[in-house]
Amino acid sequence: MDKIRNFCIIAHIDHGKSTLADRMLELTGTVDVRQMEAQVLDDMELEKERGITIKSHAIQMQHEGYTLNLIDTPGHVDFSYEVSRSIAACEGAVLVVDATQGVQAQTISNLYMAIEHDLEIIPVLNKCDMENAMPERVEDEIIDLLGCKREEILRCSAKTGEGVREILDAIVERIPAPKGDPNAPLQCLVFDSVFNSFRGIIAYFKVVNGTLHSGDLVRFVNTGKEYDADEIGILKLDMSPRKEISAGNVGYIISGIKTSTEVKVGDTITHVARPCDKAIAGFEEAKPMVFAGVYPIESEDYEDLRASLEKLQLNDASLTFQPESSMALGFGFRCGFLGLLHMEIVQERLDREFDMDVITTVPNVSYNVYTKDGGMVEVHNPAGMPDLTEIDRIEEPYIRASVITTADFIGPIMTLCLGKRGELVKQEYISGNRMELLFDMPLGEIVIDFYDKLKSISKGYASFDWHMNGFRPSNLVKLDILLNGEQVDALSTLTHRDNAVDFGRRMCEKLKELLPRQQFDIAIQAAIGAKIIARETVKQVRKDVLAKCYGGDVSRKRKLLEKQKRGKKRMKQIGNVEVPQKAFLAVLKLD
């Protein structure tokens, strides 16, 4: 066991984690030169296209007689749950900081997560070969953050490969070997799982105690189900089968599991014959922050959508969903996501991996609604709001947001955050002219387009990270959109009373542009309760019934127009208005 090292790479977005992992795999000869490509561990097309890591990826390398288990992690704030699971399976972390950009918000939050798990941290300065690198200044920031010595910080360039061998040596020297007893009863922590259409569900685990042999009868403690370990092995670029895996190592198990609910990430695997006395304390469940309805475009695809979501949930444990129905869209699911990017990625993966065309409604957060009889209801969907007369107060979730930026952009960022009902908690200089601003803000204000705006006003330099900070009472109202007097429940939103009129007016204007014209006038109205606060009209498409009247008495023309008017009125009574998918998305990009 003293020859094993388990470590992960953590960093902010675009600081070069995946590139550094590429160089390590090259140096240790894990990946053949012919198979080598950029971001070799990112195996989804989506990851390659966007240049981001979405999933953690585990792989085993050999370096000078030592076995190194590397887990490459995502850097975006929406995927921090992946990072927390990777950290639980490691004894050390390589903290990568970009020498051209310095310490960013996500660097700090991932670092704190690693420190809470008592991991050994190896600070690495990447991109040192670039002309605009400021290694000394960034080293000062790392020393302030970590309290380490200057000589402990390693410099490298993941692009050219310079300094990578020193990092591998440092991993062997500084990161402790895993603790555990190969002869104790078996305890394995499941930290990830994937669905394979030929082999069923494959679970990735780390052996904490004991030894697992191929063909053993094992039990998953949480679900209580028992299986034969048909195949076990370690993770190279492909899966590579082994006869046994002992304490401290990371591997996979295939046991012919068909149903996705039988594998929970964070579960413990043990032997049936000689079980362990207690399960490993896993990591806490992911708490979804953003909720949106996902509906199939064809209503008969409902069951297929359920199966697709279950398979996707295996691969992405932070996705939650429950069935719901809507008057406008039929049957679908209310899904919980960790953020807007997460929502976009899930939608994209449903389309690519499962060929599902879906409509996604306006995202919103969950509110605590207190009724006058002293009860409390958790509302994820505006349609589920109790009647106005029964509500005592509504509390909305607040977050503590940390924004790191250069001093030049403080003004616009303050204006943006205060405009989103934020309160400044404190601001402090980190180093040079870089500042950290802390705000308390309602989560509902951030859900829609906050991150995009922050990036554009700071020219991409501000970095943003947040965590939950309890619930607070708030003056919220439910804003309904009516088409021809019919309420479209999928477009309802909960919004602050001060923003409601403005928001309602902008929604009506936007919908007027997007709804196709019909044979009759369509009235688009925004309402709070019974009070209409905004209205737009989509004009009807008219046929020229007077074309054949080229002269004669005006009463003949009136008669034809009256006849047309009666027909239009009848159409309006029986006509219904289809809302295109673009209209649901438009609400996200109202400005």
Coordinates of C-alpha atoms in Angstrom, one line a residue:
M1 CA 0.0 0.0 0.0
D2 CA 2.9 2.4 0.6
K3 CA 3.5 2.4 -3.2
I4 CA 0.0 3.9 -3.9
R5 CA -0.8 7.6 -4.2
N6 CA -4.4 8.9 -4.8
F7 CA -4.7 12.5 -5.9
C8 CA -6.9 14.9 -7.8
I9 CA -6.3 18.1 -9.7
I10 CA -8.3 21.1 -8.6
A11 CA -8.4 24.6 -10.1
H12 CA -10.5 27.4 -11.5
I13 CA -12.0 27.1 -15.1
D14 CA -9.4 27.3 -17.8
H15 CA -6.3 27.2 -15.5
G16 CA -5.0 24.1 -17.3
K17 CA -6.1 21.0 -15.3
S18 CA -6.9 18.8 -18.2
T19 CA -3.8 19.8 -20.1
L20 CA -1.6 19.0 -17.1
A21 CA -3.3 15.6 -16.8
D22 CA -2.5 15.0 -20.5
R23 CA 1.2 15.7 -19.9
M24 CA 1.3 13.4 -16.9
L25 CA -0.3 10.6 -18.9
E26 CA 2.3 11.1 -21.7
L27 CA 5.3 11.3 -19.3
T28 CA 4.3 8.1 -17.4
G29 CA 3.6 6.3 -20.8
T30 CA 0.0 5.5 -19.7
V31 CA -1.4 6.7 -23.1
D32 CA 0.1 5.5 -26.4
V33 CA 1.4 8.4 -28.6
R34 CA -1.1 7.4 -31.3
Q35 CA -4.1 7.7 -28.8
M36 CA -2.9 11.0 -27.5
E37 CA -5.1 14.0 -28.2
A38 CA -5.9 17.2 -26.3
Q39 CA -8.0 16.7 -23.2
V40 CA -7.6 13.0 -23.5
L41 CA -9.6 12.3 -20.4
D42 CA -12.7 14.4 -21.4
D43 CA -14.5 11.7 -23.3
M44 CA -17.8 13.5 -24.0
E45 CA -18.0 15.4 -27.3
L46 CA -19.6 18.2 -25.3
E47 CA -16.5 18.6 -23.2
K48 CA -14.2 18.8 -26.1
E49 CA -16.4 21.3 -27.9
R50 CA -16.7 23.7 -25.0
G51 CA -13.2 23.1 -23.6
I52 CA -14.6 22.4 -20.2
T53 CA -14.6 19.3 -18.0
I54 CA -18.1 18.3 -16.9
K55 CA -17.4 14.9 -15.3
S56 CA -14.5 13.8 -13.0
H57 CA -12.3 11.2 -14.7
A58 CA -10.2 8.6 -12.9
I59 CA -7.1 7.0 -14.4
Q60 CA -4.2 5.0 -13.1
M61 CA -0.5 5.7 -14.0
Q62 CA 2.8 4.1 -13.0
H63 CA 5.7 6.4 -12.1
E64 CA 9.1 5.0 -10.8
G65 CA 7.5 1.9 -9.2
Y66 CA 4.6 3.9 -7.7
T67 CA 1.0 3.5 -8.6
L68 CA -0.7 6.9 -9.0
N69 CA -4.5 7.2 -9.2
L70 CA -5.4 10.5 -10.8
I71 CA -8.8 12.1 -10.8
D72 CA -9.2 15.1 -13.1
T73 CA -12.0 17.4 -11.8
P74 CA -14.3 20.1 -13.4
G75 CA -13.5 23.8 -12.6
H76 CA -17.0 25.4 -13.1
V77 CA -18.9 26.4 -10.0
D78 CA -22.0 24.4 -11.3
F79 CA -20.0 21.1 -11.1
S80 CA -18.5 21.5 -7.6
Y81 CA -20.4 18.4 -6.5
E82 CA -18.2 16.3 -8.8
V83 CA -15.2 17.9 -7.2
S84 CA -16.4 17.1 -3.6
R85 CA -16.8 13.4 -4.6
S86 CA -13.4 13.3 -6.1
I87 CA -11.8 14.8 -3.0
A88 CA -13.5 12.1 -0.9
A89 CA -11.6 9.4 -2.8
C90 CA -8.1 11.1 -2.5
E91 CA -5.3 11.8 0.0
G92 CA -3.8 14.7 -1.8
A93 CA -4.6 17.5 -4.3
V94 CA -2.6 19.3 -6.9
L95 CA -3.8 22.9 -6.8
V96 CA -3.2 24.5 -10.2
V97 CA -3.1 28.3 -10.5
D98 CA -2.7 30.2 -13.8
A99 CA 0.4 32.4 -13.6
T100 CA -1.3 35.0 -16.0
Q101 CA -4.6 35.3 -13.9
G102 CA -3.7 34.5 -10.3
V103 CA -6.0 33.1 -7.7
Q104 CA -9.7 33.1 -8.7
A105 CA -13.0 32.5 -6.7
Q106 CA -13.3 28.8 -7.6
T107 CA -9.6 28.1 -6.7
I108 CA -10.4 29.3 -3.2
S109 CA -13.7 27.3 -2.8
N110 CA -12.2 24.1 -4.1
L111 CA -9.1 24.6 -1.9
Y112 CA -11.3 25.0 1.2
M113 CA -13.1 21.8 0.3
A114 CA -9.8 19.9 0.0
I115 CA -8.5 21.4 3.3
E116 CA -11.8 20.2 5.1
H117 CA -11.0 16.7 4.1
D118 CA -7.4 17.0 5.4
L119 CA -5.8 16.5 2.0
E120 CA -2.1 17.3 1.4
I121 CA -2.0 20.3 -1.0
I122 CA 0.7 20.7 -3.7
P123 CA 0.5 24.3 -5.1
V124 CA 1.5 24.4 -8.8
L125 CA 1.9 27.5 -11.0
N126 CA 0.9 26.8 -14.6
K127 CA 1.4 28.7 -17.9
C128 CA 4.8 30.1 -16.7
D129 CA 6.0 30.1 -20.3
M130 CA 3.6 32.8 -21.4
E131 CA 4.7 36.4 -22.0
N132 CA 2.1 37.9 -19.7
A133 CA 2.8 35.5 -16.8
M134 CA 3.5 37.1 -13.4
P135 CA 4.9 34.2 -11.4
E136 CA 6.3 36.2 -8.4
R137 CA 3.0 38.1 -7.9
V138 CA 0.9 35.0 -8.1
E139 CA 3.3 33.1 -5.8
D140 CA 2.7 35.9 -3.2
E141 CA -1.1 35.3 -3.6
I142 CA -0.7 31.5 -3.1
I143 CA 1.5 32.1 0.0
D144 CA -1.2 34.4 1.5
L145 CA -3.9 31.8 0.7
L146 CA -2.1 28.7 1.9
G147 CA 0.6 29.9 4.3
C148 CA 3.1 27.7 2.5
K149 CA 6.8 28.4 1.8
R150 CA 7.9 29.9 -1.5
E151 CA 10.0 26.9 -2.4
E152 CA 7.1 24.5 -2.0
I153 CA 5.3 26.1 -5.0
L154 CA 6.2 24.3 -8.2
R155 CA 6.3 26.1 -11.6
C156 CA 5.4 24.4 -14.8
S157 CA 4.0 24.8 -18.3
A158 CA 1.4 22.1 -19.1
K159 CA 1.5 23.0 -22.7
T160 CA 5.2 22.4 -23.2
G161 CA 5.5 19.8 -20.5
E162 CA 8.3 21.6 -18.6
G163 CA 8.3 21.1 -14.9
V164 CA 5.7 18.2 -15.0
R165 CA 8.2 15.5 -13.9
E166 CA 8.9 17.6 -10.8
I167 CA 5.2 17.5 -10.0
L168 CA 5.1 13.7 -10.3
D169 CA 8.1 13.5 -7.9
A170 CA 6.4 15.9 -5.5
I171 CA 3.2 13.7 -5.5
V172 CA 5.2 10.7 -4.6
E173 CA 7.2 12.5 -1.8
R174 CA 4.5 14.7 -0.3
I175 CA 1.2 12.9 -0.6
P176 CA 0.7 10.3 2.1
A177 CA 0.0 6.7 1.2
P178 CA -3.7 5.6 1.7
K179 CA -4.5 4.2 5.2
G180 CA -6.4 1.0 5.5
D181 CA -6.1 -2.7 6.3
P182 CA -6.1 -5.2 3.4
N183 CA -7.1 -8.0 5.8
A184 CA -10.1 -6.2 7.5
P185 CA -13.7 -6.7 6.3
L186 CA -14.3 -5.1 2.9
Q187 CA -15.3 -1.5 2.7
C188 CA -15.4 0.3 -0.6
L189 CA -16.7 3.8 -1.3
V190 CA -18.7 4.3 -4.6
F191 CA -17.7 7.7 -6.0
D192 CA -19.2 7.5 -9.5
S193 CA -21.2 5.2 -11.8
V194 CA -21.9 5.0 -15.5
F195 CA -24.5 3.2 -17.6
N196 CA -23.3 0.8 -20.4
S197 CA -26.0 -0.5 -22.7
F198 CA -24.2 -3.9 -23.0
R199 CA -22.9 -4.5 -19.5
G200 CA -25.4 -2.7 -17.3
I201 CA -24.3 -0.3 -14.6
I202 CA -20.6 0.1 -13.8
A203 CA -19.7 1.5 -10.4
Y204 CA -16.3 3.2 -9.7
F205 CA -15.1 2.8 -6.1
K206 CA -12.1 3.3 -3.8
V207 CA -11.2 0.4 -1.5
V208 CA -10.9 1.8 2.0
N209 CA -10.4 -1.5 3.9
G210 CA -10.2 -5.1 2.8
T211 CA -9.6 -6.8 -0.5
L212 CA -12.1 -7.5 -3.3
H213 CA -11.7 -10.6 -5.5
S214 CA -13.3 -11.2 -8.9
G215 CA -16.4 -13.4 -8.4
D216 CA -17.0 -12.4 -4.7
L217 CA -20.6 -12.1 -3.5
V218 CA -21.0 -8.4 -2.4
R219 CA -23.7 -6.3 -0.9
F220 CA -24.4 -2.6 -1.4
V221 CA -25.1 -1.4 2.1
N222 CA -27.6 1.5 1.4
T223 CA -29.9 -0.5 -0.8
G224 CA -29.2 -3.9 0.8
K225 CA -29.0 -5.6 -2.6
E226 CA -26.5 -8.5 -3.3
Y227 CA -24.6 -9.2 -6.5
D228 CA -21.7 -11.3 -7.8
A229 CA -18.7 -9.2 -8.8
D230 CA -18.5 -10.5 -12.4
E231 CA -15.6 -8.3 -13.3
I232 CA -13.4 -6.0 -11.3
G233 CA -10.5 -4.0 -12.5
I234 CA -8.6 -0.7 -12.6
L235 CA -9.2 2.3 -14.8
K236 CA -6.6 2.9 -17.5
L237 CA -7.7 4.8 -20.6
D238 CA -10.1 1.8 -21.0
M239 CA -11.1 -0.6 -18.2
S240 CA -8.5 -3.2 -17.5
P241 CA -9.7 -6.3 -15.6
R242 CA -7.8 -7.6 -12.5
K243 CA -8.2 -10.7 -10.2
E244 CA -8.2 -8.6 -7.0
I245 CA -8.1 -5.0 -5.8
S246 CA -6.9 -4.3 -2.3
A247 CA -7.1 -1.4 0.2
G248 CA -6.0 2.0 -1.0
N249 CA -6.7 1.4 -4.7
V250 CA -9.3 2.7 -7.1
G251 CA -11.2 0.5 -9.5
Y252 CA -14.5 -0.5 -11.1
I253 CA -17.0 -3.3 -10.6
I254 CA -19.4 -4.8 -13.1
S255 CA -22.1 -7.0 -11.6
G256 CA -24.9 -7.0 -14.1
I257 CA -27.0 -4.4 -12.3
K258 CA -29.9 -3.3 -14.6
T259 CA -31.9 -0.8 -12.5
S260 CA -30.4 2.6 -12.0
T261 CA -32.0 3.1 -8.5
E262 CA -29.9 0.2 -7.1
V263 CA -26.6 2.2 -7.2
K264 CA -26.3 5.3 -5.1
V265 CA -23.2 7.4 -5.3
G266 CA -21.7 7.5 -1.8
D267 CA -22.8 4.0 -1.0
T268 CA -20.5 1.4 0.6
I269 CA -19.8 -2.1 -0.9
T270 CA -19.0 -4.9 1.4
H271 CA -18.8 -8.8 1.4
V272 CA -21.9 -10.8 2.2
A273 CA -20.0 -13.5 4.0
R274 CA -17.9 -11.1 6.2
P275 CA -19.6 -7.7 6.2
C276 CA -18.2 -4.5 7.7
D277 CA -19.8 -3.2 10.9
K278 CA -20.7 0.2 9.5
A279 CA -21.0 2.0 6.2
I280 CA -18.4 4.7 5.3
A281 CA -19.6 8.2 5.9
G282 CA -20.2 9.2 2.3
F283 CA -20.6 12.8 1.1
E284 CA -23.8 14.7 1.6
E285 CA -26.5 14.7 -1.0
A286 CA -26.3 17.4 -3.7
K287 CA -28.8 20.1 -3.0
P288 CA -30.3 21.3 -6.3
M289 CA -30.6 25.1 -6.5
V290 CA -32.4 25.7 -9.8
F291 CA -35.6 24.0 -10.8
A292 CA -37.2 23.8 -14.2
G293 CA -39.8 21.7 -15.9
V294 CA -38.6 19.3 -18.7
Y295 CA -41.3 18.1 -21.0
P296 CA -41.1 15.9 -24.1
I297 CA -42.2 17.6 -27.3
E298 CA -44.4 14.5 -28.2
S299 CA -46.4 13.4 -25.2
E300 CA -46.0 9.7 -26.0
D301 CA -42.2 10.1 -25.4
Y302 CA -42.9 10.5 -21.6
E303 CA -41.7 7.1 -20.6
D304 CA -38.6 7.3 -22.8
L305 CA -37.8 10.6 -21.1
R306 CA -38.1 9.0 -17.7
A307 CA -35.7 6.2 -18.8
S308 CA -33.2 8.7 -20.2
L309 CA -33.2 10.8 -17.1
E310 CA -32.6 7.8 -14.9
K311 CA -29.6 6.8 -17.0
L312 CA -28.3 10.3 -17.0
Q313 CA -28.7 10.5 -13.2
L314 CA -26.3 7.5 -12.8
N315 CA -23.6 9.5 -14.6
D316 CA -24.5 12.8 -12.9
A317 CA -25.6 12.2 -9.4
S318 CA -26.5 15.8 -8.8
L319 CA -29.5 15.7 -11.1
T320 CA -32.9 15.2 -9.3
F321 CA -36.3 14.8 -10.9
Q322 CA -39.9 14.1 -10.1
P323 CA -43.0 13.8 -12.3
E324 CA -45.3 16.8 -12.8
S325 CA -48.0 17.9 -15.3
S326 CA -48.8 21.2 -16.9
M327 CA -52.0 22.4 -18.7
A328 CA -49.9 23.9 -21.6
L329 CA -47.3 21.1 -22.0
G330 CA -48.9 17.9 -20.7
F331 CA -46.8 15.4 -18.7
G332 CA -43.2 16.0 -17.8
F333 CA -40.7 16.2 -15.0
R334 CA -39.6 18.9 -12.5
C335 CA -35.8 18.6 -12.5
G336 CA -33.4 20.1 -10.0
F337 CA -30.0 21.4 -11.2
L338 CA -27.0 22.9 -9.5
G339 CA -27.0 25.9 -11.8
L340 CA -27.8 27.3 -15.3
L341 CA -24.8 25.8 -17.0
H342 CA -25.7 22.4 -15.5
M343 CA -29.2 22.8 -16.8
E344 CA -27.9 23.6 -20.3
I345 CA -25.5 20.6 -20.3
V346 CA -28.3 18.2 -19.1
Q347 CA -30.6 19.4 -21.9
E348 CA -27.8 19.1 -24.5
R349 CA -26.9 15.6 -23.2
L350 CA -30.5 14.4 -23.4
D351 CA -30.5 15.5 -27.0
R352 CA -27.2 13.9 -28.0
E353 CA -26.9 10.8 -25.9
F354 CA -30.6 9.8 -25.8
D355 CA -32.0 11.6 -28.8
M356 CA -34.7 13.3 -26.7
D357 CA -36.3 16.5 -27.9
V358 CA -37.4 18.4 -24.8
I359 CA -39.0 21.8 -23.9
T360 CA -37.6 23.4 -20.7
T361 CA -39.6 25.9 -18.8
V362 CA -38.4 29.0 -17.1
P363 CA -36.0 28.1 -14.3
N364 CA -36.8 29.1 -10.7
V365 CA -35.6 28.3 -7.2
S366 CA -37.4 26.7 -4.2
Y367 CA -39.3 28.9 -1.8
N368 CA -40.6 28.3 1.7
V369 CA -44.3 29.4 1.9
Y370 CA -45.7 29.8 5.5
T371 CA -49.6 29.5 5.6
K372 CA -51.8 31.3 8.1
D373 CA -52.6 28.0 10.0
G374 CA -48.9 27.7 10.9
G375 CA -47.9 25.1 8.2
M376 CA -45.0 25.4 5.8
V377 CA -44.9 24.3 2.2
E378 CA -41.8 24.0 0.0
V379 CA -42.7 25.4 -3.4
H380 CA -40.5 24.5 -6.5
N381 CA -43.0 25.5 -9.1
P382 CA -45.1 28.7 -9.2
A383 CA -48.1 26.6 -10.1
G384 CA -47.9 24.9 -6.7
M385 CA -48.4 28.1 -4.8
P386 CA -51.2 28.1 -2.2
D387 CA -54.0 30.6 -2.6
L388 CA -53.0 34.2 -1.9
T389 CA -55.5 34.5 1.0
E390 CA -53.9 31.6 2.8
I391 CA -50.3 32.8 2.7
D392 CA -48.8 34.4 5.8
R393 CA -45.3 35.0 4.4
I394 CA -42.9 33.7 1.7
E395 CA -39.2 33.1 2.4
E396 CA -36.7 32.9 -0.4
P397 CA -33.2 31.3 -0.4
Y398 CA -30.2 33.7 0.0
I399 CA -26.6 33.0 -1.0
R400 CA -23.3 34.4 0.1
A401 CA -21.6 35.3 -3.2
S402 CA -17.9 36.0 -3.5
V403 CA -16.7 38.0 -6.6
I404 CA -13.0 38.4 -7.3
T405 CA -12.0 41.1 -9.7
T406 CA -9.5 43.9 -10.5
A407 CA -10.2 47.3 -9.1
D408 CA -11.2 48.8 -12.5
F409 CA -14.5 46.9 -12.6
I410 CA -15.7 47.5 -9.0
G411 CA -18.2 50.2 -10.0
P412 CA -20.2 48.2 -12.7
I413 CA -20.1 45.0 -10.6
M414 CA -21.4 46.9 -7.5
T415 CA -24.2 48.3 -9.6
L416 CA -25.1 44.9 -11.0
C417 CA -25.2 43.2 -7.6
L418 CA -27.1 46.0 -5.9
G419 CA -29.6 46.0 -8.8
K420 CA -30.2 42.3 -8.1
R421 CA -31.2 43.2 -4.5
G422 CA -27.8 42.3 -3.2
E423 CA -26.3 43.7 0.0
L424 CA -22.5 44.3 0.2
V425 CA -21.1 42.4 3.2
K426 CA -17.4 43.4 2.9
Q427 CA -14.8 44.2 0.3
E428 CA -11.0 43.6 0.7
Y429 CA -7.9 43.8 -1.3
I430 CA -6.3 40.3 -1.9
S431 CA -3.1 41.6 -3.5
G432 CA -2.1 44.4 -5.9
N433 CA -5.2 45.8 -7.4
R434 CA -7.4 42.6 -7.1
M435 CA -10.3 42.7 -4.7
E436 CA -12.8 40.3 -3.2
L437 CA -16.4 41.5 -2.8
L438 CA -18.8 39.6 -0.6
F439 CA -22.5 40.0 -1.2
D440 CA -25.7 38.5 0.3
M441 CA -28.1 38.0 -2.6
P442 CA -31.4 36.3 -3.3
L443 CA -30.7 33.1 -5.3
G444 CA -33.7 33.8 -7.5
E445 CA -32.0 36.9 -8.9
I446 CA -28.9 35.0 -10.0
V447 CA -30.7 32.1 -11.7
I448 CA -31.5 33.9 -14.9
D449 CA -28.7 35.8 -16.5
F450 CA -26.4 37.1 -13.7
Y451 CA -23.3 35.1 -14.6
D452 CA -23.4 36.2 -18.3
K453 CA -23.8 39.8 -17.3
L454 CA -21.0 39.6 -14.7
K455 CA -18.6 38.2 -17.4
S456 CA -19.5 40.8 -20.0
I457 CA -19.2 43.9 -17.7
S458 CA -15.9 42.7 -16.3
K459 CA -14.6 41.6 -19.8
G460 CA -14.3 38.1 -18.5
Y461 CA -12.0 39.0 -15.6
A462 CA -14.4 38.6 -12.6
S463 CA -14.7 35.2 -11.1
F464 CA -17.8 34.2 -9.1
D465 CA -18.5 31.6 -6.4
W466 CA -21.3 31.1 -3.9
H467 CA -22.8 29.0 -1.2
M468 CA -26.2 28.9 0.5
N469 CA -26.8 31.3 3.3
G470 CA -30.3 30.4 4.7
F471 CA -33.8 31.8 3.9
R472 CA -35.2 35.3 4.5
P473 CA -38.8 36.7 4.3
S474 CA -39.4 38.5 1.0
N475 CA -42.2 40.4 -0.7
L476 CA -42.8 38.0 -3.6
V477 CA -45.8 37.8 -6.0
K478 CA -46.8 35.3 -8.6
L479 CA -46.8 36.7 -12.1
D480 CA -49.1 34.9 -14.6
I481 CA -49.1 35.2 -18.3
L482 CA -52.5 35.0 -20.0
L483 CA -53.1 34.3 -23.7
N484 CA -56.6 35.1 -24.8
G485 CA -57.6 35.0 -21.1
E486 CA -56.2 31.5 -20.7
Q487 CA -53.3 31.1 -18.2
V488 CA -50.1 29.5 -19.5
D489 CA -48.8 27.8 -16.4
A490 CA -45.4 27.1 -17.8
L491 CA -44.7 30.8 -18.2
S492 CA -45.7 31.7 -14.6
T493 CA -42.9 33.1 -12.4
L494 CA -42.4 34.2 -8.8
T495 CA -40.8 37.6 -8.7
H496 CA -40.3 40.5 -6.2
R497 CA -43.2 42.9 -6.1
D498 CA -41.0 45.9 -7.1
N499 CA -39.8 44.2 -10.3
A500 CA -43.2 42.7 -11.2
V501 CA -44.7 45.4 -13.4
D502 CA -41.5 46.0 -15.4
F503 CA -40.9 42.3 -15.8
G504 CA -44.5 41.7 -16.9
R505 CA -44.3 44.4 -19.5
R506 CA -41.1 43.1 -20.9
M507 CA -42.5 39.5 -21.0
C508 CA -45.5 40.7 -23.0
E509 CA -43.4 42.7 -25.5
K510 CA -41.1 39.7 -26.0
L511 CA -44.0 37.3 -26.5
K512 CA -45.6 39.7 -29.0
E513 CA -42.4 39.3 -31.2
L514 CA -42.3 35.5 -30.9
L515 CA -45.9 34.3 -31.2
P516 CA -46.9 33.6 -34.8
R517 CA -49.9 35.6 -36.0
Q518 CA -53.3 33.8 -36.1
Q519 CA -56.6 34.4 -38.0
F520 CA -57.7 36.3 -34.8
D521 CA -56.3 38.9 -32.4
I522 CA -54.3 37.4 -29.6
A523 CA -54.3 39.3 -26.3
I524 CA -51.1 38.8 -24.2
Q525 CA -51.6 39.9 -20.6
A526 CA -49.5 39.8 -17.5
A527 CA -51.4 39.5 -14.3
I528 CA -50.9 39.4 -10.5
G529 CA -53.9 37.6 -9.1
A530 CA -56.9 39.2 -10.8
K531 CA -55.1 42.5 -11.6
I532 CA -53.8 42.9 -15.2
I533 CA -50.6 44.9 -15.1
A534 CA -49.5 44.8 -18.8
R535 CA -51.0 44.0 -22.2
E536 CA -49.9 43.5 -25.8
T537 CA -51.9 42.4 -28.8
V538 CA -50.7 40.2 -31.7
K539 CA -52.7 41.5 -34.7
Q540 CA -54.8 39.1 -36.8
V541 CA -53.9 38.0 -40.3
R542 CA -56.9 39.3 -42.4
K543 CA -58.1 38.4 -45.8
D544 CA -59.1 41.2 -48.0
V545 CA -62.9 40.6 -48.3
L546 CA -63.5 43.9 -50.1
A547 CA -61.4 42.9 -53.1
K548 CA -64.5 42.1 -55.2
C549 CA -66.4 45.3 -54.1
Y550 CA -65.0 47.8 -56.6
G551 CA -67.9 50.3 -56.3
G552 CA -71.5 50.7 -55.2
D553 CA -73.0 51.5 -51.9
V554 CA -70.9 51.6 -48.7
S555 CA -73.4 49.4 -46.9
R556 CA -72.4 46.4 -49.1
K557 CA -68.8 46.8 -47.8
R558 CA -70.0 47.1 -44.2
K559 CA -72.1 44.0 -44.5
L560 CA -69.0 42.0 -45.7
L561 CA -66.8 43.4 -42.9
E562 CA -69.5 42.6 -40.3
K563 CA -69.7 39.0 -41.6
Q564 CA -65.9 38.7 -41.4
K565 CA -65.9 40.2 -37.8
R566 CA -68.5 37.5 -36.7
G567 CA -66.3 34.8 -38.2
K568 CA -63.2 36.1 -36.4
K569 CA -65.1 36.2 -33.1
R570 CA -66.2 32.5 -33.5
M571 CA -62.6 31.5 -34.4
K572 CA -61.3 33.3 -31.3
Q573 CA -63.6 31.3 -29.1
I574 CA -62.5 27.9 -30.4
G575 CA -58.9 28.7 -31.5
N576 CA -56.0 27.9 -29.2
V577 CA -52.6 29.4 -29.3
E578 CA -49.5 27.2 -29.5
V579 CA -46.5 28.7 -27.6
P580 CA -43.2 28.0 -29.4
Q581 CA -40.2 26.7 -27.5
K582 CA -38.4 30.0 -28.3
A583 CA -40.9 31.8 -26.1
F584 CA -39.8 29.7 -23.0
L585 CA -36.1 30.4 -23.7
A586 CA -36.8 34.1 -24.4
V587 CA -37.8 34.7 -20.8
L588 CA -34.2 33.8 -19.8
K589 CA -32.7 36.5 -22.1
L590 CA -35.2 39.3 -21.5
D591 CA -32.7 42.1 -21.5

